XYZ file of C-alpha atoms in Angstrom:
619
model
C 6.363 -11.820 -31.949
C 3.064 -9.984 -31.560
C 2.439 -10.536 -35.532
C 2.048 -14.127 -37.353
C 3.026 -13.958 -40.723
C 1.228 -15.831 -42.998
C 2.820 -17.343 -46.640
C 0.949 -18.942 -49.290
C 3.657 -20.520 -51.541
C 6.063 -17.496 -52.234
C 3.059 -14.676 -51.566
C 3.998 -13.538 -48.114
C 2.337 -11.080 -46.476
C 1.660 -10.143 -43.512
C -1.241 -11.592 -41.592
C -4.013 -9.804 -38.972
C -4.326 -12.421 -36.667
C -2.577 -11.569 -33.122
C -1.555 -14.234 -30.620
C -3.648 -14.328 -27.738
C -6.734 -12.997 -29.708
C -10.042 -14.974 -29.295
C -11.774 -16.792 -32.235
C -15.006 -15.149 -33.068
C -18.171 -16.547 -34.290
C -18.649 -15.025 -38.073
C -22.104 -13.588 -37.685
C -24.558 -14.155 -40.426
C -23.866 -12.465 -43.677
C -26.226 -9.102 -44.710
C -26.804 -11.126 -48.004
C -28.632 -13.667 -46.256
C -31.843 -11.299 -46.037
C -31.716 -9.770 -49.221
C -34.769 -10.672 -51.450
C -32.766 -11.883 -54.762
C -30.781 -14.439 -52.037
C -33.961 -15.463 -50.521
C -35.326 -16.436 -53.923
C -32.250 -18.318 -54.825
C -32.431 -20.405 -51.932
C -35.717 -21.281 -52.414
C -35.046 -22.297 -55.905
C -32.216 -24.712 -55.066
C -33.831 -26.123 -52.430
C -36.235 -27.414 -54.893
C -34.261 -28.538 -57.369
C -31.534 -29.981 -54.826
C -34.333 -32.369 -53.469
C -36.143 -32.744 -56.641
C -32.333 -34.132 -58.117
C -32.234 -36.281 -55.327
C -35.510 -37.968 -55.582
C -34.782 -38.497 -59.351
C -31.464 -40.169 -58.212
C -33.197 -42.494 -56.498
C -35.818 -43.427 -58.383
C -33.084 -43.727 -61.709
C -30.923 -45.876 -59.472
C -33.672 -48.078 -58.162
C -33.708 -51.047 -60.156
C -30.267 -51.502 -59.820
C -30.554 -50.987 -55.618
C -33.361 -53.443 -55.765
C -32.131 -55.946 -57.842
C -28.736 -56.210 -55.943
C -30.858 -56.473 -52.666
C -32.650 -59.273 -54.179
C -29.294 -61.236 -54.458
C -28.340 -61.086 -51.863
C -31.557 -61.667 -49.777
C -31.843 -65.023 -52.333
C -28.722 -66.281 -51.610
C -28.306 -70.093 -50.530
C -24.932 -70.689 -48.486
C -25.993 -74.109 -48.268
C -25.593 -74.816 -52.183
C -22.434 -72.732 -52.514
C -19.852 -75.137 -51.311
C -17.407 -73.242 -50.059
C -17.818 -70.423 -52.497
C -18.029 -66.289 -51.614
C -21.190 -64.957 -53.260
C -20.213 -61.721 -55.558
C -22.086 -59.337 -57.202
C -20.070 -57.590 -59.946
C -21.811 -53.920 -60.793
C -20.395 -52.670 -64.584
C -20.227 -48.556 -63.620
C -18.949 -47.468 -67.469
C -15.847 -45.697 -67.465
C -16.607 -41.963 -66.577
C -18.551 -42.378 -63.843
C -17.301 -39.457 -61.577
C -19.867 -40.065 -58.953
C -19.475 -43.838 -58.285
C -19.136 -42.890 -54.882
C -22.517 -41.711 -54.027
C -23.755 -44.236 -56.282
C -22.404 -47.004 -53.572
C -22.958 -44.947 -50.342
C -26.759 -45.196 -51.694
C -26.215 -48.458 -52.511
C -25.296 -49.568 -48.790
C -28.122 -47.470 -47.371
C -30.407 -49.785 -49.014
C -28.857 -52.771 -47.454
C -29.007 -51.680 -43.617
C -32.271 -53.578 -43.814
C -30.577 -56.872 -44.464
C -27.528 -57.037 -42.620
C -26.039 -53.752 -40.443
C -22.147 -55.401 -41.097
C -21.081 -53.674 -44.154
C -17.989 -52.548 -45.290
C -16.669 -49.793 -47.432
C -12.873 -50.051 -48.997
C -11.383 -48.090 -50.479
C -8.343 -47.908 -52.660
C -6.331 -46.035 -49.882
C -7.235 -48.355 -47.518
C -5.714 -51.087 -49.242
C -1.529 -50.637 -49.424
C -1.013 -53.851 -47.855
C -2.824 -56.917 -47.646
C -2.855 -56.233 -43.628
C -3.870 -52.678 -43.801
C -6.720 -54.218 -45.992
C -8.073 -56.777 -43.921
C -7.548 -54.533 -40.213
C -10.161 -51.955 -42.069
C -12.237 -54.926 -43.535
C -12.950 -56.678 -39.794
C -12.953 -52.964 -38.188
C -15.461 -51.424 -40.439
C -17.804 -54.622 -40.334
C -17.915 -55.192 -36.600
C -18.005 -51.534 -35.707
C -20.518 -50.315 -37.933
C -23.081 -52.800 -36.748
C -26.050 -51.963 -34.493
C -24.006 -53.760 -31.760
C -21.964 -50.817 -30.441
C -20.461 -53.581 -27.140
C -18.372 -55.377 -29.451
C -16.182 -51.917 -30.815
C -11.994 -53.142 -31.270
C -9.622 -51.224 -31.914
C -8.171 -51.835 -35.347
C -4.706 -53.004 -34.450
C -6.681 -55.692 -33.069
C -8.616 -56.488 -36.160
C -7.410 -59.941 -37.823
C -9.269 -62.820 -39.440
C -9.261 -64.942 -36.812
C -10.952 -62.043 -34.275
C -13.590 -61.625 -37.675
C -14.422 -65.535 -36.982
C -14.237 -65.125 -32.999
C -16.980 -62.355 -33.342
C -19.505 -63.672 -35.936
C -19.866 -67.172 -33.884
C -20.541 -64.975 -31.002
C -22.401 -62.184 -32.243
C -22.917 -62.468 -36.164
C -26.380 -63.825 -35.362
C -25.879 -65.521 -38.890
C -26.144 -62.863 -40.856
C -24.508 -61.999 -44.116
C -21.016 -59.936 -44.049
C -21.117 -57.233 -46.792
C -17.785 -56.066 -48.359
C -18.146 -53.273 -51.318
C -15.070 -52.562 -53.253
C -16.141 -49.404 -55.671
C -13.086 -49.113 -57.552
C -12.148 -52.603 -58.399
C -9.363 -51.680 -61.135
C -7.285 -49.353 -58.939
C -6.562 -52.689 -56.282
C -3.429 -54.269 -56.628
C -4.196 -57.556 -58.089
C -1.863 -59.610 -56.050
C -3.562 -57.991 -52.718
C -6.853 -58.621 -54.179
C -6.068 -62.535 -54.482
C -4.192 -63.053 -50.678
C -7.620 -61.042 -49.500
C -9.915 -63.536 -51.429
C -8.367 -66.781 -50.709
C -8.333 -65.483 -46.838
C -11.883 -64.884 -46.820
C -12.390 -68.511 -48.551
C -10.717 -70.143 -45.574
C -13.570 -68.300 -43.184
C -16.390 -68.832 -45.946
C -17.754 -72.270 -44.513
C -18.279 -70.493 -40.842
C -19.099 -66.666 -42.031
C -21.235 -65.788 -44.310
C -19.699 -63.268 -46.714
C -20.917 -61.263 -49.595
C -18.698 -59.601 -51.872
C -19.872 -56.564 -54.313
C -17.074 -55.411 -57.186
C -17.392 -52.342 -58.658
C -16.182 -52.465 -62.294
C -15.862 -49.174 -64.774
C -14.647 -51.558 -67.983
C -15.937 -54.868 -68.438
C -16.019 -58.634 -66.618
C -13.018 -59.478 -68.420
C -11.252 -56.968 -65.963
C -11.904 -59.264 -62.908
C -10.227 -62.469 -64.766
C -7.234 -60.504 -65.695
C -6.587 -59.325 -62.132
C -7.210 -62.744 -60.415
C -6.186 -65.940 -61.610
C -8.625 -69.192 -62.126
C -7.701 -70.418 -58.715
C -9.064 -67.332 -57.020
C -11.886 -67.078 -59.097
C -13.034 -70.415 -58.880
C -13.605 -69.317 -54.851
C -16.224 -67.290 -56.111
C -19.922 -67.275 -57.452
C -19.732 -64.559 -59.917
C -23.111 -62.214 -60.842
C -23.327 -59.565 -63.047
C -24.854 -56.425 -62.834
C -25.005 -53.279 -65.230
C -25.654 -49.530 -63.597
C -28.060 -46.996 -65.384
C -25.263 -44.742 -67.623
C -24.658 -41.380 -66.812
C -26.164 -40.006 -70.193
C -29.754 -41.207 -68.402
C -28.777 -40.021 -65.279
C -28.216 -36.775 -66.817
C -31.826 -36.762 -68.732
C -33.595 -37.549 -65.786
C -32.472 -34.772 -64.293
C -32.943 -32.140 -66.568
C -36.645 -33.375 -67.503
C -37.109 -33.375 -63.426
C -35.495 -30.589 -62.435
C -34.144 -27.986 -65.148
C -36.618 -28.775 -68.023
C -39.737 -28.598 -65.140
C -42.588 -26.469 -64.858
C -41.967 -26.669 -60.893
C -38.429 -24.589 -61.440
C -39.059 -21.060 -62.339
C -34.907 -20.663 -63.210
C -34.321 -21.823 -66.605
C -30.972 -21.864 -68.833
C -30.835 -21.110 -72.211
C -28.168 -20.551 -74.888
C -24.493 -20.478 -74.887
C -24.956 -21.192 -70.827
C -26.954 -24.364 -71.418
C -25.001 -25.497 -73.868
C -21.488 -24.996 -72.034
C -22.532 -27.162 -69.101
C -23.858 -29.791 -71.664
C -20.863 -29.695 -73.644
C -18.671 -30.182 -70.341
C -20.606 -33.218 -69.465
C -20.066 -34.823 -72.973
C -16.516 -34.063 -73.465
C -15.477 -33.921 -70.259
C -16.079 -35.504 -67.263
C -19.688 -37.238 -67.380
C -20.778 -35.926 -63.296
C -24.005 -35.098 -62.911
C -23.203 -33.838 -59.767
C -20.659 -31.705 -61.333
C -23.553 -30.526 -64.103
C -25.674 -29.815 -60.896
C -22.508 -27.352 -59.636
C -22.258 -25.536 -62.793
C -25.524 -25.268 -62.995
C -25.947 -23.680 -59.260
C -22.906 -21.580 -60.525
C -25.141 -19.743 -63.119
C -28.186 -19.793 -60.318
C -26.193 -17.475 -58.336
C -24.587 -15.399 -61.275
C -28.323 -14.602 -62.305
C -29.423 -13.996 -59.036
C -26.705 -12.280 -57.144
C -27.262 -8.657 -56.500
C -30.381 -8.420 -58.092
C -33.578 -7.806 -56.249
C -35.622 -7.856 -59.125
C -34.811 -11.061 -59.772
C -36.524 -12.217 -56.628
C -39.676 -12.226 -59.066
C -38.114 -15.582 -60.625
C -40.036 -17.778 -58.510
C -43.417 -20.211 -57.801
C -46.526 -18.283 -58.583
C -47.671 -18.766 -55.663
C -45.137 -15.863 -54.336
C -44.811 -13.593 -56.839
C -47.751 -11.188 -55.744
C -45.251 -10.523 -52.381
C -42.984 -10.455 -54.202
C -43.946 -7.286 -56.251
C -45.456 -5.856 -53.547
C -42.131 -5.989 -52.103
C -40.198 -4.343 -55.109
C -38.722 -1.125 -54.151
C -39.401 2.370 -56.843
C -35.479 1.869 -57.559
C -36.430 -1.252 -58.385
C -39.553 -1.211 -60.666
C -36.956 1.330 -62.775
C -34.641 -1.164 -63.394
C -36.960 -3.370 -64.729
C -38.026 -0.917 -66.956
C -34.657 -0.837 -68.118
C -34.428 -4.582 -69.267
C -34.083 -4.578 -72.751
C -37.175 -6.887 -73.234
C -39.243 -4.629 -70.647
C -38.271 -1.203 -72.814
C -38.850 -2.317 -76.206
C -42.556 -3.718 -75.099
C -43.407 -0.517 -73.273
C -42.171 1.377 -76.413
C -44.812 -0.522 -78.679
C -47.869 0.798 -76.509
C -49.563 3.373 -77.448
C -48.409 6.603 -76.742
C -51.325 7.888 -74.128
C -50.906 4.158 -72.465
C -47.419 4.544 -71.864
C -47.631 7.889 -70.615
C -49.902 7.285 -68.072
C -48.247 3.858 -66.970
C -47.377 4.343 -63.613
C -45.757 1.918 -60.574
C -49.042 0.311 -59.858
C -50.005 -0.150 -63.360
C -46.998 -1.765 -64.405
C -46.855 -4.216 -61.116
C -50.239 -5.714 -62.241
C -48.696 -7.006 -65.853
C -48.220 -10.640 -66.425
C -45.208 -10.947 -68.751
C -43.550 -14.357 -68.326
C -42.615 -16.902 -70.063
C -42.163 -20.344 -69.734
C -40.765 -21.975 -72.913
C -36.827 -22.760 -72.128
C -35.920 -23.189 -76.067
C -35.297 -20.416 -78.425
C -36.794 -20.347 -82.081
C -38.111 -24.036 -81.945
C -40.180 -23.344 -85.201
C -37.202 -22.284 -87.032
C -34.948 -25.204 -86.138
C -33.706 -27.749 -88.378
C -35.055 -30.076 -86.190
C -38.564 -28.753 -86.327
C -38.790 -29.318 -90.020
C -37.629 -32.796 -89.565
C -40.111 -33.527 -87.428
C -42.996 -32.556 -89.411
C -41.427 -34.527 -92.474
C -41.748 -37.519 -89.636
C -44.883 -36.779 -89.260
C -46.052 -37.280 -93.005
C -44.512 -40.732 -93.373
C -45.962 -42.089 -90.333
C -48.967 -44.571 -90.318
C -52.455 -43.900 -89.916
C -52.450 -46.117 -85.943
C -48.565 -44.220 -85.149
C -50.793 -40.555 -86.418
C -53.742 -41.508 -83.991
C -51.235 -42.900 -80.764
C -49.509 -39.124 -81.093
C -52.345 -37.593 -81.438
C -53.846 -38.881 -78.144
C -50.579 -38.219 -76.645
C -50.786 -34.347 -77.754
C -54.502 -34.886 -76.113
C -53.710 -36.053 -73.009
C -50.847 -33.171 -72.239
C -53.085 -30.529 -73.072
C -55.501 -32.116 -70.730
C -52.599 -32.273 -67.719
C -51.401 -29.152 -68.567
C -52.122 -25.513 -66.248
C -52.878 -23.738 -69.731
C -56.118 -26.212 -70.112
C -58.000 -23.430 -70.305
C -56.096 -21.598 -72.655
C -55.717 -24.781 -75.282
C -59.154 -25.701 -74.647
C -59.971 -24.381 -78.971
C -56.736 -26.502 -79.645
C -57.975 -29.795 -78.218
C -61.268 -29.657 -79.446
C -60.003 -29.028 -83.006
C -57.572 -32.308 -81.760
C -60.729 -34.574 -81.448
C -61.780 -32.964 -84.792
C -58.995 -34.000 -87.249
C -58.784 -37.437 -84.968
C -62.130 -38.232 -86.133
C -61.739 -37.690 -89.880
C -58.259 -39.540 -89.760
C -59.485 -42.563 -87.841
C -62.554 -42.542 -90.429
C -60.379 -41.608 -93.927
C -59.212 -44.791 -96.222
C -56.167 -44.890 -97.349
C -56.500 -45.899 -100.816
C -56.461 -43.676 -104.156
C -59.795 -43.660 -105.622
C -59.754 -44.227 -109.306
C -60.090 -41.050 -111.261
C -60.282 -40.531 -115.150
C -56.877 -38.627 -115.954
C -55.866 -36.487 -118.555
C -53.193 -38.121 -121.147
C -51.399 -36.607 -124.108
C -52.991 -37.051 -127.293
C -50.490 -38.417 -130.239
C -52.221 -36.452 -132.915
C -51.997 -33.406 -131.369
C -49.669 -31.101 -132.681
C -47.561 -29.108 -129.687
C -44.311 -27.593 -129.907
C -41.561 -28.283 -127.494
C -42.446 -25.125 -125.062
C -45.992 -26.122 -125.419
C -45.354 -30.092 -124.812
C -43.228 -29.551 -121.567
C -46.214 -26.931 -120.128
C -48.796 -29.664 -120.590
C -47.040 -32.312 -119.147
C -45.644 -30.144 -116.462
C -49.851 -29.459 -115.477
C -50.033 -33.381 -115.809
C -47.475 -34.081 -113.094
C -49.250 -31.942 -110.659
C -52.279 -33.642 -110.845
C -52.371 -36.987 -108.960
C -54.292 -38.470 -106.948
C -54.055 -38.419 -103.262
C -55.702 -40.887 -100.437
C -58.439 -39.515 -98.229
C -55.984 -40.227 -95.014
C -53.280 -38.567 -96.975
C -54.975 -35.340 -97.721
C -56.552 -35.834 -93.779
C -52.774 -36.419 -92.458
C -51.869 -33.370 -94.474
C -54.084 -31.171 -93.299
C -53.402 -31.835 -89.435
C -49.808 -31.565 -89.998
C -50.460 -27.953 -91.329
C -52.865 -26.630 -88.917
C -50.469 -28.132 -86.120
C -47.263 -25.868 -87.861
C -49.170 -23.016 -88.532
C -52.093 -22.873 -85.634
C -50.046 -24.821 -82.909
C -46.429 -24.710 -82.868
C -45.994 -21.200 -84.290
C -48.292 -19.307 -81.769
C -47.315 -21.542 -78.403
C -43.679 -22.376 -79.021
C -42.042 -18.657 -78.742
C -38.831 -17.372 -78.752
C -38.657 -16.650 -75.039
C -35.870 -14.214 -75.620
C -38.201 -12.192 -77.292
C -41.282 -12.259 -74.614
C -41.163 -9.242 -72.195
C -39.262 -10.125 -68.812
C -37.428 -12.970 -69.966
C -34.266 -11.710 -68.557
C -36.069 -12.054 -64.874
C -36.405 -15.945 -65.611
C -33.855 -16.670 -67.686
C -29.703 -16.948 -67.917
C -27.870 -17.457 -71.589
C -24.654 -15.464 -70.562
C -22.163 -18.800 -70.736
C -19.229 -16.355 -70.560
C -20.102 -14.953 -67.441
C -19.552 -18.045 -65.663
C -17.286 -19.693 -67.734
C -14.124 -18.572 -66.122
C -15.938 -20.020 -62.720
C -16.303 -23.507 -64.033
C -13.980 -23.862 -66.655
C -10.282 -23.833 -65.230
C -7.767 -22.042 -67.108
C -4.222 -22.667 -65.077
C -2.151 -21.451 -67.117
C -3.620 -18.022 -67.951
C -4.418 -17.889 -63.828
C -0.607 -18.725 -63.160
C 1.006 -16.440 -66.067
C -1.457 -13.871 -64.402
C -0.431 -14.373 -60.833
C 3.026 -14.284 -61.424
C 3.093 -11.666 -64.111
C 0.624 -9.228 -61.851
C 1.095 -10.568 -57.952
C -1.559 -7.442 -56.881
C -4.643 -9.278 -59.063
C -4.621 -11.868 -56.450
C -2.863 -10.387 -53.167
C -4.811 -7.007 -53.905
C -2.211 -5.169 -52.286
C -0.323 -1.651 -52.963
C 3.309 -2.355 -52.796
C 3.240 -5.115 -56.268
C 1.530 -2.323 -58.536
C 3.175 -2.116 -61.800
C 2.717 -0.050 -64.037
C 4.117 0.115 -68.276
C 7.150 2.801 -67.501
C 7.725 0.288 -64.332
C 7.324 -3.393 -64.954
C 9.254 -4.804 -62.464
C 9.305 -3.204 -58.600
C 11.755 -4.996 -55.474
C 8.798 -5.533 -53.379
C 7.328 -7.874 -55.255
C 7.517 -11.597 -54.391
C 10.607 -13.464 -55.252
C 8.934 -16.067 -58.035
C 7.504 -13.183 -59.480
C 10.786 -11.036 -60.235
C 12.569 -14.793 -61.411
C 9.503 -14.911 -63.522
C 9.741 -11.202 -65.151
C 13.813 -11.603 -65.618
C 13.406 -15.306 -67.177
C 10.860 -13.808 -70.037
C 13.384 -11.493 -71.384
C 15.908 -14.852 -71.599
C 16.577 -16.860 -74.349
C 16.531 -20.397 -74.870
C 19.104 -20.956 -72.303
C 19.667 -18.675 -69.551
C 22.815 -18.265 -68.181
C 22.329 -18.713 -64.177
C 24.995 -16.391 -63.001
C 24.014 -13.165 -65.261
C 20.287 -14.335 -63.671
C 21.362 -13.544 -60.066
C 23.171 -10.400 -61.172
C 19.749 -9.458 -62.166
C 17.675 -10.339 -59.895
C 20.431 -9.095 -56.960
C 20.310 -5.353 -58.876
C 16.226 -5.708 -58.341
C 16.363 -6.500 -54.856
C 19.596 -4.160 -53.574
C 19.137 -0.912 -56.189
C 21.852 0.856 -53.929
C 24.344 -1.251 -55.264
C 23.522 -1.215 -59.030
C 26.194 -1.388 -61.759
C 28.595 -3.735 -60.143
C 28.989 -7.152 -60.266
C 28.856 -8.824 -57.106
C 31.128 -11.500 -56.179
C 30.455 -11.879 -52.808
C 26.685 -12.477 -52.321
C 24.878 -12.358 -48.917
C 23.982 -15.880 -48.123
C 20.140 -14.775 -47.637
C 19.653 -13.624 -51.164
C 21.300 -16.279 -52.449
C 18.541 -18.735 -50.949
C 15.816 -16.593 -51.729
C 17.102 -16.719 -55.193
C 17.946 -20.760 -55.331
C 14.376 -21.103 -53.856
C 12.250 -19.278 -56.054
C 14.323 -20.951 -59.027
C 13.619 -24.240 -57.843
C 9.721 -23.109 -57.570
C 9.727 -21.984 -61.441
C 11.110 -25.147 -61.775
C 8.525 -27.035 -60.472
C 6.286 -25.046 -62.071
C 7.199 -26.253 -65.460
C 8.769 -23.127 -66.880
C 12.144 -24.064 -66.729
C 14.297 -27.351 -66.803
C 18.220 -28.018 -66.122
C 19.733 -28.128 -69.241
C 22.925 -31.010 -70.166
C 24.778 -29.018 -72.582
C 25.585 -26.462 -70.282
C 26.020 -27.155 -66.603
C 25.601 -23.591 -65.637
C 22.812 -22.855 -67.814
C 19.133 -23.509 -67.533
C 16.449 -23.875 -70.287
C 13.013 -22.254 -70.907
C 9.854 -24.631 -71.719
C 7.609 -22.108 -72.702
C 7.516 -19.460 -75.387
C 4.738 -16.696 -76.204
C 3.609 -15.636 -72.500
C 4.934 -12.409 -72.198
C-alpha cells in the first residue's frame, strides 16, 4: 500500500502521507513577521515574566517559611520521629503543581535529595517506595551513585545515605495527600520510621481540606511517628489580584480587557475552576483574538515604539483606522476645513490613547458609595487619603498634567488639618406661640427651619473637598475609555468572540460533528444539503446518528439496519434483506456501540431487541 489511511474515531479519510517519504522541517510561519504578531509577542513576553515574578514574590513567605523548618530542625530532640510539614492548599487549587515544583526549587540549596510523588506513582506500597529511593538518590548532585529502580528498596536507601548522604536531610513532597490510599500511606510511614534513627527524613503533605484529613487517613499509631507542622498557602483569590494589579491592571501593559471579555474570564475563575494559570490562558486567548490579522493593532504597545510603529503603517492601513468607529466619529466633530485637509501625515502625528481600563467609573454605583464613605470618615482617616491621593499623583507619568490638581490637594489639606470640628453656637430662629399661621403657612416656616443648621468648620471643609474631587477630579480624569478616540487599538470587550475558544460546549460540538461531518473534516463528499439530509458517503456514526433522531423512544434494532443498509447499498432499495453481508453488519454493530458510548442510546430490558434514546430536542 502506497497510501496510509488515517481514522480519527469513525472519521476516516484518507491521509497524504506516503511510505518512504522523508519528514520535513516545518519552516517558520509568514505570520511570524507580520507587525500585529510582532506586537503580540512583545506584549506577552511582558506580562508572561511580569506573572511570574508576581508568583514568586506572592508565594514567598510560604517558600521561606517552609525552608526555615526545615533548616531549624533538631534530629537530635525528635526521638525517633519523621519531621513533617503539612501545607493547607484550599480546595480548588488547580495549579498545586507548580506551586510545589517552585517549592522544591527553593530547597536545592539545602539538600539536592528530594523527591516528588505522585498519586500515579503510588499503586502499591512497592511501586511507592522503588520511585521514593530512585528519585532521591538520582536526583542528587552525585550523578556516580545512579540505580536502576528495580533495584531501589529501603535497605539500598540506608546502604547509600551512610555512604554518600553526607548527613543531609531526605526530602519527600506528597502534593496531593487526599488522593493516596490511606493504608499505603501508613506501610510507607512506619517503613520510613524504622530508617528514621540512621536517615534523616523530611516529609512535606500537601493538604486541599483541612488537618483533620491527615488523622482520618492514618491512625494514632502512625501519626504518633511523626512531628506534625502546619502551614497555610496564599489562596488563589490573592493569587489572582496580584496578578491583575501586576500585570493586566499595569501601566507597563499597553493590552487591556474590558467588558463582557473581562468579566467572562473573571466569572470562570469564581465559578469555575480557581487557575490562575488558566485565567492567564484565557486571557492570552483574547491577546491573540485582538491582535490577529490586524496590523494596526501593532500600535498597542510601549511608547517607546509607537513612533516606528506608525512610521511603519501602510496607506491601507491608516484607512482602516479611519474606519474605527471611535476614529470616524472624532474626525467627524472637527471642523469642516480641518478635516478636509487632514491628510496621512497629519493624522499619524495625533495622540489619541487612552489608558483608563474601566468604563463609566463616575456613573457606577460604586462611585457614589464611595463618596458617601468619604463624608463619614474622620478628620486623621480624610488627611491619611489625602496624602495617599498626593503621593500617586507625585509617582505618576501625568505629574505634569495633575500638577493644578495637587496643588489644590495641599490646599484643602491645609484648611482640613486646621478646621475644628465642633458647631459653633448660633442664635436660631424658633416659632413664636402667638403668632397666628395657618397650616400651609406653619409647615413653610418650619420647613425653612429644618434647613438651617449648623454645620462644623471640618464638616463644611470635608464637604467641600469631596465636591471639588467629584466634580474637578474624578469626572474629567476617570473617562469612559470606550468613548476616547482609538480605544479599539488598545482595548478588547468582545467576550463572545472568544467564548466558544475557552468555554467548552461538548454537546453542541458533538451534535454538530455528527449532524454535519464536513464542519470538521472540511471535505466535499459529507455536504448535505435541506432536499438531501442524509448522503452514503458519510461516516457510519453519522448516518446511525441521522436514522436514530427520527426514532422514538425505543428503536426497534432490526428496522434500524434496514435503514441504514438502504443508505449504504441504494441499488438494492425496497427490499428487505435477510441475508446481510457480514461487513455491513460490523460497520453497523460498531458505530451502534460508538453512539452508545456516546451517551445517546442505552440497551433497553423491556425489549431485548430494542434499544432506547437518552436524549430528546437535538434535531
Amino acid at each position: 500500500m502506497d497510501n496510509v489511511s488515517v481514522s480519527k474515531g469513525v472519521f476516516a479519510f484518507q491521509g497524504s502521507y506516503r511510505i518512504g517519504r522523508g519528514k520535513k522541517r516545518p519552516g517558520k510561519a509568514p505570520l511570524f513577521n507580520e507587525s500585529w504578531y510582532k506586537a503580540y509577542k512583545e506584549v506577552w513576553s511582558t506580562i508572561e515574566k511580569s506573572t511570574q515574578k508576581i508568583n514568586s514574590d506572592i508565594f514567598a513567605r510560604i517558600s521561606e517559611d517552609l525552608k526555615s523548618y526545615v533548616s531549624s530542625i533538631n534530629y537530635d530532640d525528635l526521638s525517633g520521629e519523621i519531621p513533617t510539614a503539612i501545607l493547607l492548599t484550599g480546595v480548588n487549587l488547580p495549579d498545586h503543581g507548580a506551586l510545589f515544583q517552585m517549592l522544591a526549587r527553593k530547597f536545592q540549596d539545602i539538600t539536592s535529595h528530594i523527591a516528588i510523588i505522585q498519586q500515579r506513582d503510588s499503586y502499591s506500597l512497592k511501586n511507592m517506595m522503588e520511585e521514593t529511593v530512585f528519585q532521591l538518590i538520582n536526583n542528587s548532585r552525585n550523578k556516580r551513585t545512579e540505580i536502576q529502580k528495580n533495584h531501589c528498596t529501603s535497605s539500598m536507601l540506608n546502604a547509600w545515605y551512610q555512604e554518600y548522604g553526607s548527613n543531609t536531610p531526605l526530602l519527600i513532597i506528597i502534593p496531593d495527600f487526599e488522593s493516596f490510599s490511606a493504608e499505603i500511606l501508613q506501610n510507607f510511614i512506619l517503613i520510613l520510621s524504622v530508617y528514621s534513627k540512621t536517615i534523616k527524613f523530611v516529609l512535606i503533605f500537601g493538604v486541599a481540606t483541612a488537618v483533620h484529613a491527615a488523622h482520618r487517613s492514618l491512625p494514632h499509631h502512625v501519626t504518633s511517628k511523626l512531628r506534625v507542622q502546619v502551614f497555610q498557602a496564599p489562596s488563589q483569590v490573592k493569587s489572582l489580584s496580584g496578578v491583575l494589579d501586576g500585570t493586566v491592571l499595569s501601566t507597563e501593559t499597553p493590552f487591556k480587557l474590558t467588558g463582557r471579555a473581562f468579566q467572562l474570564l473573571t466569572d470562570i475563575f469564581l465559578f469555575y475552576d480557581f487557575s490562575v494559570n488558566g485565567f492567564l490562558q484565557g486571557y492570552k486567548m483574547c491577546m491573540f483574538q485582538h491582535f490577529y490579522g490586524k496590523n494596526i493593532n501593532s500600535l498597542c504597545c510601549n511608547d517607546d515604539n509607537i513612533g516606528s510603529r506608525i512610521s511603519a503603517l501602510r496607506s491601507e492601513d491608516l484607512d482602516e483606522i479611519k474606519k474605527l468607529n471611535s476614529i470616524a466619529e472624532y474626525v467627524r466633530k472637527l471642523p469642516v476645513t480641518k478635516r478636509d485637509s487632514l491628510n496621512d501625515e497629519e493624522f499619524k502625528l495625533r495622540e489619541v490613547y487612552a489608558k483608563a481600563v474601566s468604563c463609566a467609573i463616575t456613573e457606577s454605583q460604586e462611585y457614589k458609595e464611595c463618596l458617601q464613605y468619604l463624608g463619614f470618615i474622620s478628620k486623621e482617616e480624610l488627611l491619611t487619603k489625602l496624602d495617599a491621593m498626593k503621593n500617586i499623583i507625585e509617582i505618576s507619568t501625568e505629574e505634569k498634567l495633575l500638577a493644578d490638581v495637587k496643588l489644590d490637594l495641599e490646599k484643602y489639606r491645609e484648611v482640613i488639618r486646621n478646621a475644628s470640628p465642633e458647631v459653633t453656637k448660633e442664635n436660631t430662629e424658633v416659632v413664636d406661640p402667638g403668632e397666628k399661621l395657618n397650616r400651609a403657612q406653619l409647615k413653610e416656616k418650619l420647613l425653612k427651619l429644618s434647613k438651617k443648621h449648623s454645620i462644623s468648620p471640618y464638616k463644611q471643609a470635608q464637604t467641600d473637598v469631596i465636591n471639588y474631587l467629584d466634580q474637578k477630579v474624578f469626572s474629567i480624569y476617570l473617562k469612559n475609555p470606550a468613548l476616547l478616540p482609538g480605544s479599539e487599538i488598545f482595548f478588547f470587550n468582545d467576550g463572545n468572540a472568544v467564548k466558544h475558544h475557552i468555554v467548552g460546549s461538548p454537546r453542541a460540538a458533538i451534535h454538530t460533528g455528527l449532524n454535519n461531518p464536513q464542519a470538521y473534516l472540511d471535505c466535499s463528499c459529507c455536504t448535505v444539503t435541506s432536499q438531501q439530509p442524509i448522503v452514503e458517503t458519510m461516516p457510519d456514526l453519522s448516518l446511525i446518528y441521522k436514522l436514530h433522531l427520527e426514532g422514538r423512544r425505543l428503536i426497534n434494532m432490526y428496522d434500524w439496519l434496514q435503514s441504514f443498509l438502504a443508505i449504504v447499498c441504494p441499488d438494492q432499495s425496497g427490499e428487505e434483506r435477510r441475508e446481510v453481508d457480514p461487513e455491513l453488519q460490523a460497520r453497523f454493530t460498531r458505530a451502534v456501540a460508538e453512539l452508545q458510548f456516546l451517551g445517546f442510546i442505552k440497551s433497553s430490558r423491556k425489549k431485548t431487541d430494542h434499544v432506547m434514546r437518552l436524549t430528546w430536542g437535538c434535531s
